[in-house]
Short mmCIF file of C-alpha atoms in Angstrom, two decimals:
data_model
loop_
_atom_site.label_atom_id
_atom_site.label_comp_id
_atom_site.label_asym_id
_atom_site.label_seq_id
_atom_site.Cartn_x
_atom_site.Cartn_y
_atom_site.Cartn_z
CA MET G 1 14.70 -47.28 -54.39
CA GLU G 2 11.20 -48.62 -54.86
CA TRP G 3 10.63 -48.15 -51.14
CA VAL G 4 11.73 -44.55 -51.23
CA THR G 5 9.34 -43.58 -54.03
CA ALA G 6 6.48 -45.51 -52.39
CA LEU G 7 7.15 -43.80 -49.08
CA TYR G 8 7.38 -40.40 -50.73
CA GLU G 9 4.05 -40.93 -52.51
CA ALA G 10 2.34 -42.18 -49.37
CA PHE G 11 3.73 -39.22 -47.45
CA LEU G 12 2.36 -36.75 -50.01
CA GLY G 13 -0.99 -38.58 -50.06
CA THR G 14 -1.30 -38.46 -46.28
CA LEU G 15 -0.30 -34.80 -46.26
CA LEU G 16 -3.04 -34.06 -48.79
CA ASP G 17 -5.50 -36.06 -46.72
CA VAL G 18 -4.65 -34.20 -43.51
CA PHE G 19 -4.43 -30.75 -45.11
CA PRO G 20 -8.18 -29.84 -45.20
CA ILE G 21 -8.49 -30.95 -41.59
CA ALA G 22 -5.48 -28.89 -40.51
CA ALA G 23 -6.86 -25.90 -42.42
CA ILE G 24 -10.22 -26.10 -40.64
CA LEU G 25 -8.58 -26.50 -37.24
CA ALA G 26 -6.23 -23.57 -37.92
CA PHE G 27 -9.06 -21.32 -39.17
CA PHE G 28 -11.20 -21.83 -36.09
CA GLN G 29 -8.20 -21.52 -33.82
CA LEU G 30 -6.76 -18.35 -35.33
CA VAL G 31 -9.81 -16.51 -36.71
CA VAL G 32 -12.76 -17.53 -34.54
CA LEU G 33 -11.30 -18.32 -31.13
CA ARG G 34 -8.09 -16.25 -31.27
CA GLN G 35 -6.62 -18.28 -28.42
CA SER G 36 -3.22 -19.84 -28.23
CA ILE G 37 -3.14 -23.62 -28.26
CA PRO G 38 -1.85 -25.12 -25.02
CA GLN G 39 1.45 -26.97 -25.54
CA LEU G 40 1.63 -25.91 -29.18
CA SER G 41 5.02 -27.51 -29.92
CA ARG G 42 3.83 -30.84 -28.53
CA VAL G 43 0.68 -30.71 -30.68
CA LEU G 44 2.70 -29.88 -33.80
CA LEU G 45 5.11 -32.73 -33.09
CA GLY G 46 2.06 -34.96 -32.65
CA PHE G 47 0.79 -33.95 -36.09
CA VAL G 48 4.18 -34.86 -37.58
CA TYR G 49 3.92 -38.25 -35.86
CA VAL G 50 0.39 -38.76 -37.22
CA ILE G 51 1.36 -37.98 -40.82
CA LEU G 52 4.65 -39.86 -40.71
CA GLY G 53 3.13 -42.83 -38.87
CA LEU G 54 0.17 -43.12 -41.22
CA ALA G 55 2.42 -42.89 -44.30
CA LEU G 56 4.76 -45.59 -42.97
CA PHE G 57 1.80 -47.76 -41.99
CA LEU G 58 0.23 -47.50 -45.46
CA VAL G 59 3.51 -48.15 -47.29
CA GLY G 60 4.23 -51.17 -45.10
CA LEU G 61 0.77 -52.57 -45.78
CA GLU G 62 1.02 -51.95 -49.51
CA GLU G 63 4.47 -53.50 -49.79
CA ALA G 64 4.07 -56.41 -47.41
CA LEU G 65 0.49 -57.35 -46.83
CA PHE G 66 -1.86 -56.27 -49.59
CA PRO G 67 -0.09 -58.06 -52.48
CA ILE G 68 -0.02 -61.39 -50.67
CA GLY G 69 -3.49 -60.92 -49.14
CA GLU G 70 -5.06 -60.04 -52.46
CA LEU G 71 -3.26 -62.89 -54.22
CA MET G 72 -4.52 -65.20 -51.52
CA ALA G 73 -8.11 -63.99 -51.91
CA THR G 74 -7.90 -64.60 -55.66
CA GLN G 75 -6.33 -68.05 -55.24
CA LEU G 76 -8.81 -69.19 -52.59
CA THR G 77 -11.75 -68.17 -54.77
CA ASP G 78 -10.22 -69.71 -57.90
CA PRO G 79 -12.22 -72.67 -59.30
CA ALA G 80 -8.96 -74.63 -59.59
CA PHE G 81 -8.59 -74.48 -55.81
CA ILE G 82 -12.22 -74.87 -54.74
CA ALA G 83 -13.11 -77.74 -57.05
CA PRO G 84 -10.14 -79.31 -58.81
CA GLY G 85 -11.42 -81.46 -61.64
CA ARG G 86 -15.06 -80.67 -61.00
CA ASP G 87 -17.54 -78.58 -62.89
CA ILE G 88 -17.96 -75.20 -61.19
CA GLU G 89 -21.71 -75.31 -61.88
CA SER G 90 -22.10 -78.46 -59.76
CA LEU G 91 -20.74 -76.83 -56.60
CA ASP G 92 -22.81 -76.48 -53.46
CA TRP G 93 -22.43 -73.50 -51.12
CA THR G 94 -20.75 -75.83 -48.60
CA ASP G 95 -17.83 -76.39 -51.01
CA TYR G 96 -16.60 -72.86 -50.30
CA TYR G 97 -15.67 -73.60 -46.67
CA TRP G 98 -12.08 -72.34 -46.98
CA VAL G 99 -13.43 -69.06 -48.32
CA TYR G 100 -15.70 -68.58 -45.29
CA LEU G 101 -12.87 -69.46 -42.93
CA PHE G 102 -10.46 -67.09 -44.67
CA ALA G 103 -13.12 -64.35 -44.68
CA ALA G 104 -13.66 -64.69 -40.94
CA ALA G 105 -9.94 -64.94 -40.12
CA ILE G 106 -8.93 -61.95 -42.23
CA GLY G 107 -11.88 -59.92 -40.91
CA PHE G 108 -10.89 -60.62 -37.30
CA SER G 109 -7.16 -60.05 -37.67
CA THR G 110 -7.35 -56.86 -39.73
CA THR G 111 -9.86 -55.35 -37.28
CA ILE G 112 -7.51 -55.96 -34.34
CA ALA G 113 -4.86 -53.88 -36.16
CA GLU G 114 -7.28 -51.12 -37.28
CA PRO G 115 -5.81 -47.79 -36.01
CA SER G 116 -9.09 -45.87 -35.61
CA LEU G 117 -10.61 -48.70 -33.59
CA ILE G 118 -7.57 -48.70 -31.28
CA ALA G 119 -8.05 -44.94 -30.87
CA VAL G 120 -11.74 -45.18 -29.97
CA ALA G 121 -11.23 -48.20 -27.69
CA ASN G 122 -8.44 -46.41 -25.79
CA LYS G 123 -10.62 -43.30 -25.44
CA ALA G 124 -13.58 -45.32 -24.14
CA SER G 125 -11.33 -47.10 -21.69
CA THR G 126 -9.81 -43.88 -20.27
CA LEU G 127 -13.19 -42.10 -20.10
CA THR G 128 -14.77 -44.89 -18.07
CA GLY G 129 -11.66 -45.31 -15.91
CA GLY G 130 -11.21 -48.84 -17.25
CA GLY G 131 -14.91 -49.66 -16.80
CA ILE G 132 -14.94 -50.54 -20.50
CA ASP G 133 -11.99 -52.77 -21.28
CA GLY G 134 -10.34 -51.47 -24.47
CA ARG G 135 -8.96 -54.84 -25.51
CA GLY G 136 -12.23 -56.63 -24.81
CA LEU G 137 -14.12 -54.06 -26.86
CA ARG G 138 -11.75 -54.51 -29.79
CA ILE G 139 -12.08 -58.29 -29.66
CA ALA G 140 -15.88 -57.93 -29.60
CA VAL G 141 -15.77 -55.68 -32.67
CA ALA G 142 -13.35 -58.05 -34.42
CA ILE G 143 -15.67 -61.01 -33.83
CA GLY G 144 -18.50 -58.96 -35.35
CA VAL G 145 -16.43 -58.13 -38.42
CA ALA G 146 -15.28 -61.77 -38.75
CA LEU G 147 -18.88 -63.01 -38.76
CA SER G 148 -19.97 -60.27 -41.15
CA ILE G 149 -17.33 -61.04 -43.79
CA ALA G 150 -18.07 -64.77 -43.58
CA VAL G 151 -21.82 -64.12 -43.91
CA GLY G 152 -21.10 -61.66 -46.74
CA ALA G 153 -19.12 -64.36 -48.57
CA PHE G 154 -21.99 -66.79 -48.05
CA ARG G 155 -24.37 -64.18 -49.45
CA ILE G 156 -22.29 -63.78 -52.61
CA VAL G 157 -22.07 -67.58 -53.06
CA THR G 158 -25.81 -68.11 -52.62
CA GLY G 159 -26.78 -64.91 -54.45
CA THR G 160 -29.34 -63.79 -51.85
CA PRO G 161 -30.15 -60.06 -51.93
CA LEU G 162 -28.21 -57.78 -49.59
CA TYR G 163 -31.20 -55.85 -48.29
CA LEU G 164 -32.68 -58.96 -46.65
CA TYR G 165 -29.56 -59.30 -44.49
CA MET G 166 -29.61 -55.59 -43.74
CA ILE G 167 -33.28 -55.63 -42.67
CA VAL G 168 -32.75 -58.62 -40.36
CA GLY G 169 -29.58 -57.01 -39.00
CA TYR G 170 -31.31 -53.69 -38.29
CA ALA G 171 -34.19 -55.49 -36.61
CA LEU G 172 -31.69 -57.27 -34.35
CA VAL G 173 -29.93 -53.96 -33.60
CA VAL G 174 -33.25 -52.42 -32.52
CA LEU G 175 -34.08 -55.46 -30.40
CA GLN G 176 -30.69 -55.47 -28.70
CA THR G 177 -30.85 -51.72 -28.10
CA ILE G 178 -33.83 -52.39 -25.83
CA TYR G 179 -32.00 -54.96 -23.72
CA ALA G 180 -28.34 -53.84 -23.76
CA PRO G 181 -26.90 -51.73 -20.90
CA ARG G 182 -27.57 -48.02 -21.64
CA MET G 183 -23.97 -46.92 -21.44
CA ILE G 184 -22.70 -49.15 -24.25
CA ILE G 185 -25.24 -48.08 -26.90
CA PRO G 186 -23.52 -44.98 -28.37
CA LEU G 187 -20.19 -46.78 -28.38
CA ALA G 188 -21.74 -49.84 -30.05
CA TYR G 189 -23.34 -47.66 -32.74
CA ASP G 190 -20.03 -45.89 -33.32
CA SER G 191 -18.08 -49.13 -33.64
CA GLY G 192 -19.97 -49.90 -36.83
CA GLY G 193 -18.38 -46.99 -38.67
CA VAL G 194 -14.98 -47.27 -37.06
CA THR G 195 -14.11 -50.78 -38.16
CA THR G 196 -13.83 -50.40 -41.87
CA SER G 197 -10.95 -48.23 -42.88
CA THR G 198 -7.32 -48.60 -43.80
CA VAL G 199 -6.54 -52.27 -43.28
CA THR G 200 -9.83 -54.08 -43.78
CA VAL G 201 -11.31 -52.48 -46.90
CA PRO G 202 -8.67 -53.40 -49.56
CA LEU G 203 -8.41 -57.07 -48.52
CA VAL G 204 -12.16 -57.50 -48.14
CA THR G 205 -12.82 -55.82 -51.50
CA ALA G 206 -10.38 -58.22 -53.19
CA LEU G 207 -12.18 -61.16 -51.61
CA GLY G 208 -15.62 -59.92 -52.69
CA LEU G 209 -14.55 -59.23 -56.27
CA GLY G 210 -12.71 -62.58 -56.55
CA LEU G 211 -15.66 -64.50 -55.23
CA ALA G 212 -18.20 -62.68 -57.41
CA SER G 213 -16.18 -63.46 -60.53
CA THR G 214 -15.80 -67.17 -59.64
CA VAL G 215 -19.33 -68.10 -58.65
CA PRO G 216 -21.41 -68.69 -61.79
CA GLY G 217 -24.22 -66.19 -62.29
CA ARG G 218 -22.70 -63.44 -60.13
CA ASP G 219 -21.80 -60.04 -61.49
CA PRO G 220 -18.64 -58.62 -59.86
CA VAL G 221 -19.92 -55.09 -60.36
CA LEU G 222 -23.23 -55.72 -58.61
CA ASP G 223 -22.46 -58.53 -56.15
CA GLY G 224 -18.93 -57.48 -55.19
CA PHE G 225 -20.40 -54.68 -53.07
CA GLY G 226 -22.05 -55.19 -49.72
CA LEU G 227 -19.27 -56.75 -47.65
CA ILE G 228 -18.40 -53.37 -46.12
CA ALA G 229 -22.07 -52.69 -45.39
CA LEU G 230 -22.37 -55.90 -43.37
CA ALA G 231 -19.03 -55.18 -41.68
CA SER G 232 -20.49 -51.90 -40.40
CA LEU G 233 -23.65 -53.60 -39.14
CA PHE G 234 -22.46 -56.73 -37.28
CA PRO G 235 -20.04 -55.01 -34.84
CA MET G 236 -23.02 -53.12 -33.36
CA LEU G 237 -24.58 -56.47 -32.53
CA SER G 238 -21.39 -58.03 -31.19
CA VAL G 239 -20.50 -55.02 -29.01
CA MET G 240 -23.98 -54.92 -27.46
CA SER G 241 -23.79 -58.69 -26.88
CA TYR G 242 -20.39 -58.21 -25.27
CA ALA G 243 -21.84 -55.62 -22.87
CA GLN G 244 -24.81 -57.86 -22.09
CA VAL G 245 -22.53 -60.79 -21.26
CA GLY G 246 -20.36 -58.47 -19.16
CA ALA G 247 -23.36 -57.18 -17.21
CA TRP G 248 -24.67 -60.71 -16.70
CA MET G 249 -21.29 -61.93 -15.40
CA ALA G 250 -21.03 -58.94 -13.07
CA THR G 251 -24.40 -59.63 -11.45
CA ARG G 252 -23.52 -63.31 -11.12
CA ARG G 253 -20.18 -62.44 -9.53
CA LYS G 254 -21.93 -60.09 -7.11
CA LYS G 255 -24.36 -62.81 -6.12
CA ARG G 256 -21.54 -65.27 -5.56
CA GLU G 257 -19.57 -62.73 -3.53
CA ALA G 258 -22.63 -62.07 -1.42
CA THR G 259 -22.92 -65.75 -0.54
CA SER G 260 -19.19 -66.39 -0.14
CA SER G 261 -18.62 -63.34 2.06
CA ILE G 262 -20.43 -65.18 4.87
CA SER G 263 -17.98 -68.09 4.79
CA GLU G 264 -15.03 -65.72 4.41
CA THR G 265 -15.73 -64.07 7.75
CA GLU G 266 -15.47 -67.49 9.42
CA THR G 267 -12.08 -68.40 7.92
CA PRO G 268 -10.07 -65.24 7.22
CA GLN G 269 -7.72 -65.57 4.27
CA PRO G 270 -4.03 -65.00 4.87
CA GLY G 271 -3.14 -61.63 3.48
CA SER G 272 -6.58 -60.16 3.88
CA GLN G 273 -5.37 -58.55 7.10
CA GLN G 274 -3.38 -55.40 6.55
CA MET S 1 22.07 -33.37 -7.02
CA LEU S 2 22.30 -34.92 -10.44
CA ALA S 3 24.02 -33.09 -13.26
CA ASP S 4 21.93 -31.96 -16.21
CA GLN S 5 23.28 -34.48 -18.63
CA PRO S 6 22.53 -37.69 -16.71
CA VAL S 7 19.03 -36.41 -16.04
CA SER S 8 18.34 -35.81 -19.70
CA LEU S 9 19.97 -39.12 -20.56
CA LEU S 10 17.76 -40.84 -18.03
CA PHE S 11 14.78 -39.00 -19.47
CA MET S 12 15.78 -40.05 -22.98
CA SER S 13 16.23 -43.68 -22.03
CA ASN S 14 12.89 -43.62 -20.25
CA ARG S 15 11.20 -42.32 -23.36
CA LEU S 16 12.99 -44.91 -25.48
CA LEU S 17 11.81 -47.57 -23.06
CA ALA S 18 8.24 -46.26 -23.26
CA PHE S 19 8.40 -46.23 -27.07
CA GLY S 20 9.82 -49.76 -26.99
CA SER S 21 6.93 -51.07 -24.94
CA LEU S 22 4.49 -49.28 -27.27
CA LEU S 23 6.20 -50.98 -30.23
CA LEU S 24 5.75 -54.36 -28.55
CA GLY S 25 2.06 -53.65 -27.97
CA THR S 26 1.57 -52.70 -31.63
CA ALA S 27 3.48 -55.77 -32.78
CA ARG S 28 1.00 -57.84 -30.79
CA ASP S 29 -1.86 -56.08 -32.64
CA VAL S 30 -0.37 -56.90 -36.04
CA LEU S 31 0.55 -60.50 -35.13
CA PRO S 32 -2.91 -62.03 -35.89
CA ILE S 33 -2.73 -60.87 -39.52
CA VAL S 34 0.71 -62.47 -39.88
CA LEU S 35 -0.56 -65.73 -38.41
CA VAL S 36 -3.65 -65.82 -40.65
CA VAL S 37 -1.68 -65.07 -43.82
CA ALA S 38 1.07 -67.58 -42.92
CA PHE S 39 -1.48 -70.31 -42.12
CA PHE S 40 -3.40 -69.93 -45.35
CA GLN S 41 -0.26 -69.61 -47.44
CA LEU S 42 1.63 -72.57 -45.96
CA ALA S 43 -1.09 -74.96 -44.78
CA VAL S 44 -4.07 -74.33 -47.07
CA LEU S 45 -2.61 -73.12 -50.35
CA GLN S 46 0.68 -74.96 -49.64
CA GLN S 47 2.88 -72.44 -51.36
CA PRO S 48 6.11 -70.77 -50.25
CA PHE S 49 6.15 -67.07 -49.46
CA PRO S 50 6.99 -64.92 -52.47
CA ASN S 51 9.48 -62.16 -51.51
CA LEU S 52 9.73 -63.14 -47.85
CA GLY S 53 12.35 -60.44 -47.21
CA GLN S 54 10.10 -57.69 -48.57
CA THR S 55 7.14 -58.92 -46.52
CA LEU S 56 9.18 -58.93 -43.30
CA THR S 57 10.60 -55.44 -43.94
CA GLY S 58 7.10 -54.21 -44.70
CA LEU S 59 5.78 -55.65 -41.43
CA VAL S 60 8.47 -53.86 -39.41
CA ILE S 61 7.48 -50.60 -41.14
CA VAL S 62 3.80 -51.29 -40.40
CA VAL S 63 4.53 -51.72 -36.69
CA ILE S 64 6.70 -48.57 -36.48
CA GLY S 65 4.14 -46.53 -38.44
CA LEU S 66 1.19 -47.67 -36.33
CA THR S 67 3.10 -46.91 -33.12
CA LEU S 68 4.02 -43.41 -34.31
CA PHE S 69 0.44 -42.75 -35.40
CA LEU S 70 -1.02 -43.82 -32.06
CA GLN S 71 1.54 -41.68 -30.25
CA GLY S 72 0.69 -38.66 -32.44
CA LEU S 73 -3.00 -39.26 -31.82
CA GLU S 74 -2.58 -38.82 -28.07
CA MET S 75 -0.35 -35.77 -28.54
CA ALA S 76 -2.22 -33.92 -31.30
CA LEU S 77 -5.59 -35.12 -32.60
CA PHE S 78 -7.33 -35.93 -29.31
CA PRO S 79 -6.17 -32.85 -27.35
CA ILE S 80 -6.74 -30.35 -30.17
CA GLY S 81 -10.18 -31.75 -30.98
CA GLU S 82 -11.28 -31.67 -27.36
CA PHE S 83 -9.73 -28.23 -26.79
CA LEU S 84 -11.48 -26.68 -29.80
CA ALA S 85 -14.83 -28.28 -28.97
CA GLY S 86 -14.60 -27.07 -25.38
CA ALA S 87 -13.46 -23.56 -26.33
CA LEU S 88 -16.23 -23.15 -28.93
CA ALA S 89 -18.85 -24.38 -26.48
CA ARG S 90 -17.62 -21.98 -23.79
CA LYS S 91 -17.63 -19.12 -26.29
CA GLY S 92 -21.38 -19.68 -26.32
CA SER S 93 -21.89 -19.17 -30.04
CA LEU S 94 -24.06 -21.94 -31.41
CA VAL S 95 -23.54 -20.77 -34.99
CA TRP S 96 -19.76 -21.11 -34.84
CA LEU S 97 -19.98 -24.47 -33.11
CA LEU S 98 -22.33 -25.85 -35.76
CA LEU S 99 -20.22 -24.34 -38.56
CA PHE S 100 -17.14 -26.00 -37.08
CA SER S 101 -19.00 -29.32 -36.89
CA PHE S 102 -20.14 -29.05 -40.49
CA GLY S 103 -16.66 -28.02 -41.66
CA LEU S 104 -15.05 -30.93 -39.86
CA GLY S 105 -17.49 -33.44 -41.37
CA PHE S 106 -17.42 -31.97 -44.88
CA GLY S 107 -13.67 -31.23 -44.95
CA THR S 108 -12.55 -34.63 -43.74
CA THR S 109 -14.82 -36.46 -46.19
CA VAL S 110 -14.54 -34.56 -49.45
CA ALA S 111 -10.85 -35.46 -49.96
CA GLU S 112 -11.18 -39.02 -48.62
CA PRO S 113 -9.40 -41.38 -51.08
CA SER S 114 -11.76 -44.33 -50.54
CA LEU S 115 -14.77 -42.08 -51.19
CA ILE S 116 -13.20 -40.91 -54.47
CA ALA S 117 -12.77 -44.59 -55.41
CA VAL S 118 -16.39 -45.38 -54.54
CA GLY S 119 -17.62 -42.39 -56.56
CA ASP S 120 -15.77 -43.51 -59.69
CA GLU S 121 -17.01 -47.06 -59.20
CA ALA S 122 -20.58 -45.84 -58.86
CA ALA S 123 -20.30 -43.77 -62.05
CA ARG S 124 -19.11 -46.88 -63.90
CA VAL S 125 -21.96 -49.01 -62.60
CA MET S 126 -24.57 -46.41 -63.43
CA ALA S 127 -23.12 -45.88 -66.93
CA GLU S 128 -23.25 -49.63 -67.57
CA GLY S 129 -26.84 -49.68 -66.37
CA GLY S 130 -27.65 -46.92 -68.86
CA PHE S 131 -28.76 -44.46 -66.16
CA ILE S 132 -26.22 -41.85 -67.20
CA GLY S 133 -24.25 -41.25 -70.39
CA SER S 134 -21.13 -43.42 -70.70
CA ASP S 135 -18.89 -40.59 -71.96
CA PRO S 136 -16.11 -39.58 -69.52
CA GLU S 137 -17.59 -36.13 -68.93
CA ALA S 138 -20.96 -37.42 -67.79
CA MET S 139 -19.28 -40.02 -65.56
CA ASN S 140 -16.97 -37.40 -64.03
CA THR S 141 -19.87 -35.08 -63.29
CA TYR S 142 -21.76 -37.94 -61.70
CA ALA S 143 -18.80 -39.06 -59.57
CA LEU S 144 -18.11 -35.51 -58.43
CA ALA S 145 -21.76 -34.86 -57.61
CA LEU S 146 -21.88 -38.08 -55.59
CA ARG S 147 -18.73 -37.11 -53.69
CA TYR S 148 -20.12 -33.70 -52.73
CA THR S 149 -23.44 -35.28 -51.79
CA VAL S 150 -21.71 -37.65 -49.39
CA ALA S 151 -19.45 -34.90 -47.98
CA VAL S 152 -22.45 -32.61 -47.33
CA SER S 153 -24.33 -35.51 -45.76
CA VAL S 154 -21.44 -36.21 -43.37
CA GLY S 155 -21.26 -32.50 -42.49
CA LEU S 156 -24.99 -32.47 -41.72
CA ALA S 157 -24.61 -35.71 -39.76
CA ILE S 158 -21.98 -34.16 -37.47
CA VAL S 159 -24.17 -31.05 -37.05
CA THR S 160 -27.13 -33.25 -36.07
CA GLY S 161 -24.92 -35.25 -33.72
CA VAL S 162 -23.59 -32.11 -32.01
CA PHE S 163 -27.13 -30.79 -31.69
CA ARG S 164 -28.10 -34.07 -30.07
CA ILE S 165 -25.30 -33.74 -27.51
CA LEU S 166 -26.39 -30.16 -26.73
CA LYS S 167 -30.04 -31.14 -26.33
CA GLY S 168 -29.39 -34.52 -24.71
CA TRP S 169 -31.65 -36.42 -27.08
CA PRO S 170 -31.34 -40.22 -26.89
CA LEU S 171 -29.18 -41.53 -29.73
CA HIS S 172 -31.00 -44.77 -30.42
CA TRP S 173 -34.33 -43.21 -31.42
CA ILE S 174 -32.66 -41.08 -34.10
CA MET S 175 -30.63 -44.07 -35.33
CA ILE S 176 -33.65 -46.37 -35.46
CA GLY S 177 -35.59 -43.66 -37.31
CA GLY S 178 -32.67 -43.43 -39.75
CA TYR S 179 -32.71 -47.19 -40.35
CA VAL S 180 -36.42 -47.09 -41.12
CA VAL S 181 -35.76 -44.31 -43.66
CA VAL S 182 -32.91 -46.36 -45.22
CA GLN S 183 -35.17 -49.40 -45.57
CA ALA S 184 -38.03 -47.37 -47.03
CA LEU S 185 -35.70 -45.75 -49.57
CA THR S 186 -34.22 -49.18 -50.46
CA VAL S 187 -37.63 -50.24 -51.76
CA VAL S 188 -37.95 -47.30 -54.15
CA ALA S 189 -34.31 -46.60 -55.14
CA PRO S 190 -32.83 -48.13 -58.34
CA GLU S 191 -31.28 -51.52 -57.63
CA GLU S 192 -27.83 -50.55 -58.94
CA ILE S 193 -27.29 -47.86 -56.32
CA ILE S 194 -28.23 -49.94 -53.25
CA GLY S 195 -24.93 -51.78 -52.77
CA ILE S 196 -22.96 -48.57 -53.30
CA ALA S 197 -25.18 -46.64 -50.91
CA TYR S 198 -24.83 -49.25 -48.16
CA ASP S 199 -21.06 -49.38 -48.58
CA SER S 200 -20.68 -45.60 -48.68
CA GLY S 201 -21.62 -45.40 -45.01
CA GLY S 202 -18.62 -47.46 -44.04
CA VAL S 203 -15.98 -45.81 -46.19
CA THR S 204 -16.50 -42.19 -45.18
CA THR S 205 -14.92 -42.40 -41.76
CA SER S 206 -11.16 -42.45 -42.20
CA THR S 207 -8.34 -43.04 -39.78
CA VAL S 208 -7.80 -39.32 -39.14
CA THR S 209 -11.50 -38.41 -39.05
CA VAL S 210 -12.52 -40.92 -36.39
CA PRO S 211 -10.26 -39.65 -33.58
CA LEU S 212 -11.02 -35.98 -34.37
CA VAL S 213 -14.78 -36.47 -34.50
CA THR S 214 -14.67 -38.58 -31.33
CA ALA S 215 -12.66 -35.82 -29.65
CA LEU S 216 -15.30 -33.26 -30.73
CA GLY S 217 -18.09 -35.29 -29.11
CA VAL S 218 -16.15 -36.10 -25.97
CA GLY S 219 -14.94 -32.49 -25.62
CA LEU S 220 -18.49 -31.15 -25.88
CA ALA S 221 -19.94 -33.70 -23.49
CA THR S 222 -17.21 -32.81 -20.99
CA VAL S 223 -17.96 -29.08 -21.05
CA ILE S 224 -21.77 -29.18 -21.12
CA LYS S 225 -23.38 -29.66 -17.73
CA GLY S 226 -25.34 -32.84 -17.18
CA ARG S 227 -23.66 -34.80 -19.97
CA ASN S 228 -21.55 -37.88 -19.38
CA PRO S 229 -18.59 -37.96 -21.83
CA ALA S 230 -18.54 -41.76 -21.81
CA ILE S 231 -22.21 -41.94 -22.88
CA ASP S 232 -23.04 -38.69 -24.67
CA GLY S 233 -19.60 -38.16 -26.18
CA PHE S 234 -19.94 -41.08 -28.58
CA GLY S 235 -22.42 -41.41 -31.42
CA LEU S 236 -21.10 -38.88 -33.94
CA ILE S 237 -19.42 -41.61 -36.01
CA ALA S 238 -22.68 -43.54 -36.01
CA PHE S 239 -24.47 -40.56 -37.60
CA ALA S 240 -21.60 -40.07 -40.04
CA SER S 241 -22.02 -43.67 -41.26
CA LEU S 242 -25.82 -43.56 -41.41
CA SER S 243 -26.52 -40.33 -43.28
CA PRO S 244 -24.43 -41.09 -46.43
CA MET S 245 -26.63 -44.17 -47.00
CA ILE S 246 -29.77 -42.03 -46.95
CA PHE S 247 -28.29 -39.29 -49.14
CA VAL S 248 -26.78 -41.67 -51.72
CA LEU S 249 -30.10 -43.55 -52.00
CA ILE S 250 -31.92 -40.24 -52.61
CA PHE S 251 -29.13 -39.22 -55.00
CA GLY S 252 -29.66 -42.44 -56.96
CA MET S 253 -33.36 -41.66 -57.32
CA VAL S 254 -32.91 -38.02 -58.34
CA PHE S 255 -30.16 -38.57 -60.93
#
């Protein structure tokens, strides 16, 4: 019964969320353009899938994952776990190693399952005819988010101000923009905003708040923020790095092919003849 | 010749098969979370799973929901977004195109649940800091004003982004300029608002907004001559995450 009410509420919530968007789309379609939508029934069915799918997804997360994830974040940041029998004041930042590891692991894994990132990665892959590998892009973004949450946890533990990290991060983004392949830049900039939505935010927020209330001298209200900000910054860096590594490997492969093609003409491989 | 029924049965089973393989793909996407949670629960915290049955049922629902959503995305959000963008561009009316862009940005943000949460949180922080009155009415006004500020800023961001695609301006110069503005405002804005402002950039772009806005950019870049959809089509989300930071910082200084 609990499931049914949760599903019903999530369904209503999603409907409410999609309604303004549907209204805008319908207005421009019917009033401004006055054209019929191609394959209207398919599009409508697609909207039903979107609303139903999102509602199921959210309910599943809320029932299965968020309770245990949030409990875990609280337990891992609990003084009783970090320093059993020791004074919390005497702790060094290195004593929080499980927190950093959990932060990175949960950042990576939730990003891989993030629906809007899957959408953008698939789009990028189809547009470039597979030139950008969707899965590779998602892994690059996930590594960025993993690093950002770990660094964000470190920031809360050490109590260093957020803007310092942001300034250094922006400087690196500018620097990498100069060197990264042109075609990846818009996608890299977009991936910053795409990463943090449905799955990542609740778990990361729980981690930030738990950590800020454990570490002495931190205010949960002030220091609990900032994890999301870093999680929107680091993926830009990791995606541009990913493209740079890809470009570097491609030129290396080309060089190697150029040298090996000479030896290949001497000993033809079986199967190379049609 | 095959009879009608076997054909439709074959068609059905093909679609079931396609859905099955999609389900498997999604399950693979969700698997890392399961592994991480299981590892920390069993190996690090060394505790049994509470309500294992409920967790497993929930995971099955997550996988089915994500698969349905991704399927619906390809059938509805991407095509309709690209179709509308293309049709408006071909209509040749800049005003309608920009109005559509603003409406999409504003409309998808103003009702966004995570933005509502951030607005309430911000009101609480500012009331504790003594910047606004701590009575519910003052806090509500503040939260609502912040929400509309962010929604307008996202609308303007999409308008700017669409204008950029039309003109073919390079994205990175505008973004870098934006970062400089953010940093300059950080110096002068009240300390309490900074964390909220930085986070507000990330929370505005929801699961439904991202595909639609991406479709708008890609659709425009496909129709307009001399634009490459893979390069010029992206970048709208980047603007939509940058401009709320600027507007919330200014908001924090004005209020």
